[in-house]
Short mmCIF file of C-alpha atoms in Angstrom, two decimals:
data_model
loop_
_atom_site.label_atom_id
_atom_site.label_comp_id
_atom_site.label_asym_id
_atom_site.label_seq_id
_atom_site.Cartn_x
_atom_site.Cartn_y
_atom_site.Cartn_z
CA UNK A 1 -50.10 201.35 94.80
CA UNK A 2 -53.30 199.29 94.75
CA UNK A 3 -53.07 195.75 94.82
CA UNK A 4 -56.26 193.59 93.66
CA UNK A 5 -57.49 190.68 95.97
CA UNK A 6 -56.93 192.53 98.63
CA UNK A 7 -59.82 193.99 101.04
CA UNK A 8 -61.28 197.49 101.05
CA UNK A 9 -59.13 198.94 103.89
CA UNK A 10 -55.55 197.94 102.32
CA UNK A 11 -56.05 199.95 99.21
CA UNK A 12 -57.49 203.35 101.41
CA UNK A 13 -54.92 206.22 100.24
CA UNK A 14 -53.07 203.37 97.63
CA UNK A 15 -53.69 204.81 93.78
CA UNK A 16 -54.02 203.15 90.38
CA UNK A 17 -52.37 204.30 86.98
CA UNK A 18 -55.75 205.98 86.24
CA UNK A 19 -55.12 208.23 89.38
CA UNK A 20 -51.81 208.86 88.04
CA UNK A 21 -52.22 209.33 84.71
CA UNK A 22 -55.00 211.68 84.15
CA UNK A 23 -56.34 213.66 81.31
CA UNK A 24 -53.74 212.77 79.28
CA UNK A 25 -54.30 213.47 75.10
CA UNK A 26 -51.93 211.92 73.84
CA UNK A 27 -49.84 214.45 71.30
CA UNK A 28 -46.46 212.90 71.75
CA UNK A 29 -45.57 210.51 73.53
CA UNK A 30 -41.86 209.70 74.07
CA UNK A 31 -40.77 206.74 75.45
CA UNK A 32 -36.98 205.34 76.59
CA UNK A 33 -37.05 202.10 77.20
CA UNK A 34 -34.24 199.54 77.90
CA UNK A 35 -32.38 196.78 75.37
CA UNK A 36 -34.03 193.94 76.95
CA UNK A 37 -37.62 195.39 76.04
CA UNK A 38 -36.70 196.15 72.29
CA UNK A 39 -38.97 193.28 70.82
CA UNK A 40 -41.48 194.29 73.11
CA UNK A 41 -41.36 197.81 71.29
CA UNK A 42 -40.61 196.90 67.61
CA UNK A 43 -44.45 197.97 66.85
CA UNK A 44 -44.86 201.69 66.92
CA UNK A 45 -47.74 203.20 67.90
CA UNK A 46 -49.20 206.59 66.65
CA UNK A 47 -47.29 209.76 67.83
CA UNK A 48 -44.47 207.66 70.03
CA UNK A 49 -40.86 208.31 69.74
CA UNK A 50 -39.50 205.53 71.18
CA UNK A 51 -35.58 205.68 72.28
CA UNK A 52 -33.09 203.39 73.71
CA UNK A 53 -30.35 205.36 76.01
CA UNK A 54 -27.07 204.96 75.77
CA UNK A 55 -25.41 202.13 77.42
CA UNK A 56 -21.52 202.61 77.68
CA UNK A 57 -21.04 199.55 79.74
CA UNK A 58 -21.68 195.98 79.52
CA UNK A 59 -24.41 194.45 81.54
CA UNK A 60 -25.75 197.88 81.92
CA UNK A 61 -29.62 198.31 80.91
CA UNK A 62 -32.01 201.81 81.62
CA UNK A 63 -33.98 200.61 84.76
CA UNK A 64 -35.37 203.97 85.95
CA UNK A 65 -39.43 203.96 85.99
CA UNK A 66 -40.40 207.64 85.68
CA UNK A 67 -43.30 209.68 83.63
CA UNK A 68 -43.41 212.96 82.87
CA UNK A 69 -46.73 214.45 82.06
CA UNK A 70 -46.85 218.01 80.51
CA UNK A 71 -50.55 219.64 80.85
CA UNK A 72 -51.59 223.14 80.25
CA UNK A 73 -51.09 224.67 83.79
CA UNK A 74 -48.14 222.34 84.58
CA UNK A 75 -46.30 219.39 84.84
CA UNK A 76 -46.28 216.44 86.85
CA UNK A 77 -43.52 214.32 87.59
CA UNK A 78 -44.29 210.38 88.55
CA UNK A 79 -41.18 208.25 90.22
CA UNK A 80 -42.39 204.71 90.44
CA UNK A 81 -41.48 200.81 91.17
CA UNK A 82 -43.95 199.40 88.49
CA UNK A 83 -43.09 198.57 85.16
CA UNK A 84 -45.57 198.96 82.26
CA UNK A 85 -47.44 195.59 82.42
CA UNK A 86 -50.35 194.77 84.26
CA UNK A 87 -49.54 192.39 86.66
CA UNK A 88 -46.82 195.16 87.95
CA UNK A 89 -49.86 197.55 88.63
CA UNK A 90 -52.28 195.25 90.13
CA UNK A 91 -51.06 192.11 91.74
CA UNK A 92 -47.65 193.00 93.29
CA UNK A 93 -46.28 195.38 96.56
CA UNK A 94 -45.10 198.97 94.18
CA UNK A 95 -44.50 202.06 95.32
CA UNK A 96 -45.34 205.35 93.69
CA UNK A 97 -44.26 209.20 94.17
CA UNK A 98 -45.99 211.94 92.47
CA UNK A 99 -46.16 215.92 92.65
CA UNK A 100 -47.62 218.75 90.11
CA UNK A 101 -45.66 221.72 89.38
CA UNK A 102 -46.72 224.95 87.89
CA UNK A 103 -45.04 226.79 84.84
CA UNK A 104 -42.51 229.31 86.17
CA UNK A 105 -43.49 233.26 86.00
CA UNK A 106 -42.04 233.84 82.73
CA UNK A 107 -39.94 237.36 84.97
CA UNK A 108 -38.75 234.97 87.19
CA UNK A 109 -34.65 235.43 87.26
CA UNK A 110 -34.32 232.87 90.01
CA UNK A 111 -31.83 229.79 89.71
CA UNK A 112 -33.25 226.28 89.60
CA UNK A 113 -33.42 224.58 92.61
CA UNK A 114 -31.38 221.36 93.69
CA UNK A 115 -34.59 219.51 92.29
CA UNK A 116 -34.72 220.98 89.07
CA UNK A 117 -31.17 220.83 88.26
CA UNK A 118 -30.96 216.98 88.95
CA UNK A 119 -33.99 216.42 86.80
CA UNK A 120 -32.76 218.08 83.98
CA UNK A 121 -29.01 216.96 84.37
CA UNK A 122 -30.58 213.17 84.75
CA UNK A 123 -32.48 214.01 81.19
CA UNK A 124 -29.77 215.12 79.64
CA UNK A 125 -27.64 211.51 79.98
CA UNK A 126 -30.26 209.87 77.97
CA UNK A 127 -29.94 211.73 74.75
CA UNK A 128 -33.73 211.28 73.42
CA UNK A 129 -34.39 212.79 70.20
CA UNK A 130 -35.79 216.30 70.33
CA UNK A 131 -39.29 216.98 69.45
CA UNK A 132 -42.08 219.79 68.89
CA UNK A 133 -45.24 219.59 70.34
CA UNK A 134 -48.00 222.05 70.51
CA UNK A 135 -49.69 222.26 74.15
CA UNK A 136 -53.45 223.73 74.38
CA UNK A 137 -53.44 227.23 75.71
CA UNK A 138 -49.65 226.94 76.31
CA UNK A 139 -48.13 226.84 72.49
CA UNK A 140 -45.56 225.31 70.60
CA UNK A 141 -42.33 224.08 72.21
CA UNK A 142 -39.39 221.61 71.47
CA UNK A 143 -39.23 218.91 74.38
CA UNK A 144 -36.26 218.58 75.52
CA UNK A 145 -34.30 218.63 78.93
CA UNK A 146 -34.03 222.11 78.72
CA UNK A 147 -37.87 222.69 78.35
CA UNK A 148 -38.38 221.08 81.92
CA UNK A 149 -36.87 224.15 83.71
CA UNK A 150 -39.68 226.38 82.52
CA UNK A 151 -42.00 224.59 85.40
CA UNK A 152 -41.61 226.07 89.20
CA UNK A 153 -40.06 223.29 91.77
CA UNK A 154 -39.10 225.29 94.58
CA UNK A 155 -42.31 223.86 96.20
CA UNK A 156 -40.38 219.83 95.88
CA UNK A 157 -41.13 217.85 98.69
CA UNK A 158 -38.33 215.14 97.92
CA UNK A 159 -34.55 215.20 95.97
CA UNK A 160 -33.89 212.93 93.20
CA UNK A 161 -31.11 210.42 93.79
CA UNK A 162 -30.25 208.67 90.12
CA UNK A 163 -28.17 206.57 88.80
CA UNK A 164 -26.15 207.13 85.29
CA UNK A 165 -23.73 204.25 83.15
CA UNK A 166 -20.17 205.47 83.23
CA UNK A 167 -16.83 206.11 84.72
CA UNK A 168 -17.67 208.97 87.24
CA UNK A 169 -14.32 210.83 88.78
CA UNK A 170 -13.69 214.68 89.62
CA UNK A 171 -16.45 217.08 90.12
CA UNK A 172 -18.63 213.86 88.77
CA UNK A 173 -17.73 211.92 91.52
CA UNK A 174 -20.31 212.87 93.88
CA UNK A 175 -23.53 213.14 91.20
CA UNK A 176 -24.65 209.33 90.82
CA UNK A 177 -25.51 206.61 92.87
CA UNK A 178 -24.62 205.48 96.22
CA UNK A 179 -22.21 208.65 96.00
CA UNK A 180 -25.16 211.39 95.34
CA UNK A 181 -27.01 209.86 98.39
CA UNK A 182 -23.98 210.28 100.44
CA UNK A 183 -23.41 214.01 99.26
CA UNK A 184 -26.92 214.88 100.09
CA UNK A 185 -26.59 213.47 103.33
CA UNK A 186 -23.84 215.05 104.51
CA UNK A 187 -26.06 218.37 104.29
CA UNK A 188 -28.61 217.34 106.33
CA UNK A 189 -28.88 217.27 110.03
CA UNK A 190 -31.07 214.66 111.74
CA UNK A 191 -32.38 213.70 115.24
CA UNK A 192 -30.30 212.82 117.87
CA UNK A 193 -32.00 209.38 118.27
CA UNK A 194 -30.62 208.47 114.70
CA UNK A 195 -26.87 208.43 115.94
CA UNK A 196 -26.31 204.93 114.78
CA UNK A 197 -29.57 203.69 114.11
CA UNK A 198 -30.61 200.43 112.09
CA UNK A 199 -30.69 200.47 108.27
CA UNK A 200 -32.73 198.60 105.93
CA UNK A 201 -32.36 197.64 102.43
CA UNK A 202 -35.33 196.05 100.64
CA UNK A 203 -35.48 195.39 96.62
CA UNK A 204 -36.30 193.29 94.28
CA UNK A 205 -33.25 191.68 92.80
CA UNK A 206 -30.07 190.81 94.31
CA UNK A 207 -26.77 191.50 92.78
CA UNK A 208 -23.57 189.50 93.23
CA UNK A 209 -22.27 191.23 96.06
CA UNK A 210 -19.39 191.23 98.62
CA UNK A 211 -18.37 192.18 101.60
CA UNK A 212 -16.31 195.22 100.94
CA UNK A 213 -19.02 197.25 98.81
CA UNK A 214 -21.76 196.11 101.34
CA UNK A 215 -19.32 198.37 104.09
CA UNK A 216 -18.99 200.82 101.26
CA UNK A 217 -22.26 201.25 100.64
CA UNK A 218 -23.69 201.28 104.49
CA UNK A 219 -21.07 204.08 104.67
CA UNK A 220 -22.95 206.36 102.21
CA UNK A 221 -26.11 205.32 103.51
CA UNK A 222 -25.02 206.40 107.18
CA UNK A 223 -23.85 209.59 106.20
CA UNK A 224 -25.64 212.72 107.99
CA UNK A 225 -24.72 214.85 111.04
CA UNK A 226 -26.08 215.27 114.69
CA UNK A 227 -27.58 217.91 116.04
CA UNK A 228 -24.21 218.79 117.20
CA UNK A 229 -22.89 218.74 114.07
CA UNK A 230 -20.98 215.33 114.83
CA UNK A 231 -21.29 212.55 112.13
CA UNK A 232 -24.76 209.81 112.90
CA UNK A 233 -21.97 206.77 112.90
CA UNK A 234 -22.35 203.58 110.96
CA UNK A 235 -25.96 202.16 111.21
CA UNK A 236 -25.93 198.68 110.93
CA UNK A 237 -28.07 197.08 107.94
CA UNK A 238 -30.84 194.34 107.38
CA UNK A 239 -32.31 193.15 104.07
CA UNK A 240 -36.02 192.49 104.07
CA UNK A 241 -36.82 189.86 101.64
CA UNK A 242 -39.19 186.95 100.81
CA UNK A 243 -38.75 183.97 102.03
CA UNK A 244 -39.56 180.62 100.35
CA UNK A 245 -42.72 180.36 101.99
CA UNK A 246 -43.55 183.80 101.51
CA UNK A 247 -43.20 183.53 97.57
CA UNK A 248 -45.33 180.11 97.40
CA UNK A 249 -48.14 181.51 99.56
CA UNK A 250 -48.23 184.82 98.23
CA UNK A 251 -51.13 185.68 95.56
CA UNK A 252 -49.48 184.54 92.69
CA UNK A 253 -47.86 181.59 93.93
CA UNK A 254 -44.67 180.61 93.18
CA UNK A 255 -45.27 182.63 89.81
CA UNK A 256 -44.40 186.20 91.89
CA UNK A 257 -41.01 184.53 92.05
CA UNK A 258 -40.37 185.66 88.51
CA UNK A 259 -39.93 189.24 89.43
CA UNK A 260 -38.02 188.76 92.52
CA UNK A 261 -35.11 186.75 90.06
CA UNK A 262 -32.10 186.31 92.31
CA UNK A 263 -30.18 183.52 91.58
CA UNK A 264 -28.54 181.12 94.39
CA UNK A 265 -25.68 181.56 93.99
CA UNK A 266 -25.92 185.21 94.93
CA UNK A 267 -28.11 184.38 97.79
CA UNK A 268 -26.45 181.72 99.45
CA UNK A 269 -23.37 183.51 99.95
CA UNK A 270 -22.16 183.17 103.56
CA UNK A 271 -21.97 186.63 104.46
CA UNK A 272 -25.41 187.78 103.75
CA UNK A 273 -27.20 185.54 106.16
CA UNK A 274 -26.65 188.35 109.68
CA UNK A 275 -28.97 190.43 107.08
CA UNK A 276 -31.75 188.36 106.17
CA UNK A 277 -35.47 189.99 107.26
CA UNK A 278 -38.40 189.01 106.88
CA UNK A 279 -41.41 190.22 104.39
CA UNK A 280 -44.10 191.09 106.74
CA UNK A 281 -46.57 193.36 105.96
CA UNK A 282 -49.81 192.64 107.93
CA UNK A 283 -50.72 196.45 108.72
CA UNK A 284 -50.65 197.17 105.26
CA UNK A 285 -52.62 194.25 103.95
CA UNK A 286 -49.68 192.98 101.75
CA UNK A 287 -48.02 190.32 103.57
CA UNK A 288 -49.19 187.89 100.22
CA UNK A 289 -48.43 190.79 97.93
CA UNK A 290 -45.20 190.56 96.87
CA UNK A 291 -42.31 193.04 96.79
CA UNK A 292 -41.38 194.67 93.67
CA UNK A 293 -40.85 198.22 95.49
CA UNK A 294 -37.55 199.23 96.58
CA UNK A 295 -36.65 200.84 99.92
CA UNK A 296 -33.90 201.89 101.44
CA UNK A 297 -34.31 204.04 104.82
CA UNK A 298 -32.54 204.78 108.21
CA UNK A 299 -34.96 204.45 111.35
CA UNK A 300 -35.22 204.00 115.02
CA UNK A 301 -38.81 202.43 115.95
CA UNK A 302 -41.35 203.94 114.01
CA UNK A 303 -39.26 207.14 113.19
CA UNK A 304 -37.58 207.96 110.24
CA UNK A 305 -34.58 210.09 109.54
CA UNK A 306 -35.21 208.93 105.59
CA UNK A 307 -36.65 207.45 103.03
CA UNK A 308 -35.22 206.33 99.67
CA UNK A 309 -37.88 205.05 97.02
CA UNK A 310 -35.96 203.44 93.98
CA UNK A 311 -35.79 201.74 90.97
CA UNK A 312 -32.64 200.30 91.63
CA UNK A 313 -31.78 196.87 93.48
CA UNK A 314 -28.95 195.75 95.74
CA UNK A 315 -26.19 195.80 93.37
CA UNK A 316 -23.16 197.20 91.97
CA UNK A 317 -24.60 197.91 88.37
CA UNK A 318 -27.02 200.03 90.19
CA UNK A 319 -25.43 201.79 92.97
CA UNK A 320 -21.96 202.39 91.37
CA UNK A 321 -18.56 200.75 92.55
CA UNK A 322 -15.68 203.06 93.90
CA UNK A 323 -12.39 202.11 91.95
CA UNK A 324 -8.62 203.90 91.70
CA UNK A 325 -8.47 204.49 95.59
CA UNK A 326 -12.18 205.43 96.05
CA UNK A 327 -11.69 208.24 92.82
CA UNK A 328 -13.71 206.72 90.52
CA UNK A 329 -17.25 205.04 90.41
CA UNK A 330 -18.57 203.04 88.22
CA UNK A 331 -21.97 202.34 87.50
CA UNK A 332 -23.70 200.02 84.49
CA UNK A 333 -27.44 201.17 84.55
CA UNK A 334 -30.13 204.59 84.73
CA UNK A 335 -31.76 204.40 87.54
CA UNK A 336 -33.81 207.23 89.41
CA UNK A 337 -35.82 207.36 92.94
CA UNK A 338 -36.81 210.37 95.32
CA UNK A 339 -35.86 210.96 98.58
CA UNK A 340 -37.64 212.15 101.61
CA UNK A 341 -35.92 214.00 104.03
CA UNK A 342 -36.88 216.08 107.18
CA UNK A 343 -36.92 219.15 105.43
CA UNK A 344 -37.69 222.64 107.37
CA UNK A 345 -40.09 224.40 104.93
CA UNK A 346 -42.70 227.31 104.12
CA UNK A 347 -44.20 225.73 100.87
CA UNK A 348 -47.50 223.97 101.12
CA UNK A 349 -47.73 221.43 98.22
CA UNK A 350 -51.29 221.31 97.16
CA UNK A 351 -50.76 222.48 92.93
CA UNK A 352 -52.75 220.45 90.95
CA UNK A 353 -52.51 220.24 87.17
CA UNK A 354 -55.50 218.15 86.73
CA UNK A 355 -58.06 219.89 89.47
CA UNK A 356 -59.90 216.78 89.29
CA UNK A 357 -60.42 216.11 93.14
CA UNK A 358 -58.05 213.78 93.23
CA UNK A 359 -55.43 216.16 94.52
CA UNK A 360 -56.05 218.67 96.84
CA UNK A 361 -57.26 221.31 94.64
CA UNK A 362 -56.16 225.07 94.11
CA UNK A 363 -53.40 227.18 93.42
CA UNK A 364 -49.71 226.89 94.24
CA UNK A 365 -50.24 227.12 97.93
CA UNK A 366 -46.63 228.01 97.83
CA UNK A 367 -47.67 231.80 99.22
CA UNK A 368 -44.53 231.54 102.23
CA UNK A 369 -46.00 231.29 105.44
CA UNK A 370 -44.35 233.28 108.37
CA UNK A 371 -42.36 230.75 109.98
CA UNK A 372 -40.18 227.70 108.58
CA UNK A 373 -42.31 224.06 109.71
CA UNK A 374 -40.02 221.49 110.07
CA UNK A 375 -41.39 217.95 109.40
CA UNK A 376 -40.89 214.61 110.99
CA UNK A 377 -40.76 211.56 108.75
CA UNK A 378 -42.99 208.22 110.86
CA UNK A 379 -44.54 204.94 109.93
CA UNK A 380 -48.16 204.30 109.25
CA UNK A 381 -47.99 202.75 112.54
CA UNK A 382 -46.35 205.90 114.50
CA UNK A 383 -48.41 206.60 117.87
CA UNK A 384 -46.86 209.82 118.85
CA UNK A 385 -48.92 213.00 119.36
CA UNK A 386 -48.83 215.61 116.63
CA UNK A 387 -47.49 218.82 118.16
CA UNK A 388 -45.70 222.57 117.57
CA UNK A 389 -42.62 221.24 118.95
CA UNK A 390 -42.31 218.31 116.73
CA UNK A 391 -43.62 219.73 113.65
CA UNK A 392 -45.71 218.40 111.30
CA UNK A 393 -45.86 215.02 110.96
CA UNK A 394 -46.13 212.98 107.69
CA UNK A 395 -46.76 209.73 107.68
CA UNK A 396 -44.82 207.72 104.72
CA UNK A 397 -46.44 204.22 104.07
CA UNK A 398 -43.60 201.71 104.64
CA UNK A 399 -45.05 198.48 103.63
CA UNK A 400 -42.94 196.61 105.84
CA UNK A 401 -43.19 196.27 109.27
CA UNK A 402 -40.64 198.04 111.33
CA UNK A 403 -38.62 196.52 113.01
CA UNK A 404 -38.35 193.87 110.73
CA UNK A 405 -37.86 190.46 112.12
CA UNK A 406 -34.50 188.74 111.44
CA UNK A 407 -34.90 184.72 109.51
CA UNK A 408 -35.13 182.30 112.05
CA UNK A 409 -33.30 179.03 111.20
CA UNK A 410 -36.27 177.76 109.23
CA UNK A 411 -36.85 180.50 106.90
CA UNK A 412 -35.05 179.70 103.39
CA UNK A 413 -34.63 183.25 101.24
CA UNK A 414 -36.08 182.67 97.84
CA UNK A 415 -34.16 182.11 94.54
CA UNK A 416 -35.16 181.38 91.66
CA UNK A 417 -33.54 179.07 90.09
CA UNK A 418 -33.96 176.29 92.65
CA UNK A 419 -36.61 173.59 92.48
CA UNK A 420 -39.72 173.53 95.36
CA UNK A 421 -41.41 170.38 94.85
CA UNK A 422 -44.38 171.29 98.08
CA UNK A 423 -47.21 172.78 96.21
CA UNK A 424 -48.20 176.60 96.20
CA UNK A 425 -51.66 177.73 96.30
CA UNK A 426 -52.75 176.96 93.21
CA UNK A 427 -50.99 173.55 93.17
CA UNK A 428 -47.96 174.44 90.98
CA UNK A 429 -44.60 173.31 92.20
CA UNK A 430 -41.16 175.51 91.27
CA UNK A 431 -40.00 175.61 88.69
CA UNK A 432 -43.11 175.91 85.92
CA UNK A 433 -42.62 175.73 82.53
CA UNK A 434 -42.94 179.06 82.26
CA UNK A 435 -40.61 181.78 79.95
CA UNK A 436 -39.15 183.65 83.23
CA UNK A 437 -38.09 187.19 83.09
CA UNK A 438 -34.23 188.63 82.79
CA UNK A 439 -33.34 190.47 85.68
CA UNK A 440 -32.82 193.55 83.61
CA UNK A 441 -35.97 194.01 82.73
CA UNK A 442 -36.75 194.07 86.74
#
């Protein structure tokens, strides 16, 4: 996403919410938000429904950052880092995903696909309050979960991975969290030259963690098969973050350090220093923009076998905890992110619901082509050659360099809560007297 202060060439091919959000009347708008934001949302405006999920378990809170905009010829769905405030959209590192879909052919007797079904299944846990709304040239409908299987998503270019509050066992087991990443990975088959290749965590926030989820979670995240149809093997982990000097320089000063609010007593734990990376982003332009995207991937060099974008941190409340002999997860909060894969595929995704310019413009270009194209997931900063054999090639803009560089014995990982008495560049020290931010709302 665009970051201001920054020069011309950083923000090429970055987009702003009035890219995203695009002739938009506003009929109804519904809005879920989260119980920390609740005074934030007291005053209604016109023709909102506002709704707060429900939250079964303590400490939980609805994280997931996620629009759904309903126009005449389709809808688009929006998966994003950036909560609604404007230093989120303009002065920090976010990350954005977006794609138009068209209304189904109402003879279509077709199932929904795997993207469809998580979508509305994800819906359906937050129990918002059914409305009508009349769409131009479309009619009069009641929004609900339901009504979002009307639109045509076989053309998907990513699956949804999301996180839901509850005690998930059974045929549940494998539908949330770190567990629905590890089921979709187990169907996919990847390069050779990912057996066993580096993985790398990068959020926002940092839970109070431990040593035996961090192995249970790099197990999920390593799941996937060969192209002989043997498992990838454990990849081994690193956790890009800001350092101390990264948050004081940055271009907020030590004021980005409210969104990034990890306390040190989480940080400092022994354990967690083999995983410390650093925040270096000079080929996108953000090195002093911080991080409030989250990215998890697997990788070797500039090559990527995936690519997780995310609302959710490094943390059990997020991801889910196994319990009762690995039977049962548990997760606290909603969460939601997409996930690229190398899929093989005849769709060509250039549906636009706004025809504005700013998408490629025309029809579904979902007309099947003769042959499957397979596609290969690189950096910005891939310098292969684009080629039959390798298929095409898309480019996903990591905004971290790759590899990233392990903390040398001078770099400090921030927290928040301790005090930094050399000045940052506006001459505050750490901490300000400032009202900081709960996590939750993060």
């Amino acid at each position: 996403m665009q970051v201001q202060q920054l020069p011309e060439w950083a923000n090429t091919n970055a987009v702003s919410i009035n890219d995203v959000i695009q002739n938009v009347r506003c009929l109804k708008v519904s809005t879920m938000y989260s119980s920390s934001m609740g005074k934030v949302m007291r005053k209604k405006l016109p023709n909102w429904i506002l709704h707060k999920p429900p939250l079964p378990i303590s400490y939980g809170t609805h994280h997931s950052k996620a629009m759904l905009l309903v126009y005449p010829r389709g809808v688009r769905v929006i998966v994003h880092t950036a909560n609604l405030i404007y230093v989120d959209w303009n002065n920090k590192t976010q990350g954005l995903w977006m794609q138009d879909f068209p209304w189904k052919d109402q003879n279509t007797t077709s199932k929904g696909c795997g993207f469809e079904n998580d979508l509305v299944e994800y819906l359906s846990t937050l129990k918002w309050p059914e409305f009508n709304a009349n769409l131009p040239t479309a009619g009069s409908f009641s929004i609900n979960p339901s009504f979002f299987r009307k639109f045509d998503y076989s053309s998907a270019a990513v699956r949804l991975i999301a996180s839901v509050p509850g005690y998930h066992s059974g045929p549940h087991l494998s539908k949330w969290g770190h567990m629905k990443l590890r089921t979709v990975l187990q169907e996919c088959i990847f390069e050779n030259q990912f057996e066993k290749s580096n993985l790398i965590y990068q959020f926002s926030s940092l839970g109070s963690l431990d040593e035996k989820w961090m192995t249970e979670l790099a197990f999920s995240m390593s799941a996937g098969m060969k192209e002989d149809k043997k498992a990838l093997g454990l990849g081994k982990p690193l956790i890009v973050w800001p350092s101390v000097e990264d948050v004081r320089c940055s271009l907020e000063g030590y004021a980005a350090g409210n969104a990034i609010p990890s306390p040190l007593k989480n940080v400092e734990k022994q354990f967690l220093q083999k995983y410390w990376a650093r925040w270096k982003s000079s080929h996108a332009g953000r090195c002093r923009a911080m991080p409030h995207i989250k990215t998890f991937m697997r990788y070797n060099g500039q090559n990527i076998a995936w690519l997780l974008l995310t609302s959710s941190n490094l943390s059990k409340a997020a991801w889910g905890a196994l319990q009762k002999n690995n039977s049962q997860l548990m997760i606290r909060s909603y969460e939601l992110g997409v996930l690229f894969l190398p899929f093989a595929r005849k769709h060509e995704y250039s549906f636009s619901c706004t025809d504005d310019g700013r998408l490629p413009k025309g029809e579904l270009a979902s007309s099947l082509s003769s042959e499957m194209k397979l596609t290969k997931l690189v950096s910005l900063v891939w310098k292969g050659e684009e080629n039959e054999e390798c298929g095409e090639v898309i480019r996903l803009p990591v905004p971290y360099e790759l590899p990233p560089r392990p903390y040398s014995s001078g770099d400090t990982p921030w927290s928040w809560d301790r005090r930094y008495t050399e000045k940052d560049v506006y001459g505050q020290v750490w901490p300000r007297q400032v009202e900081l931010y709960t996590s939750q709302a993060l």
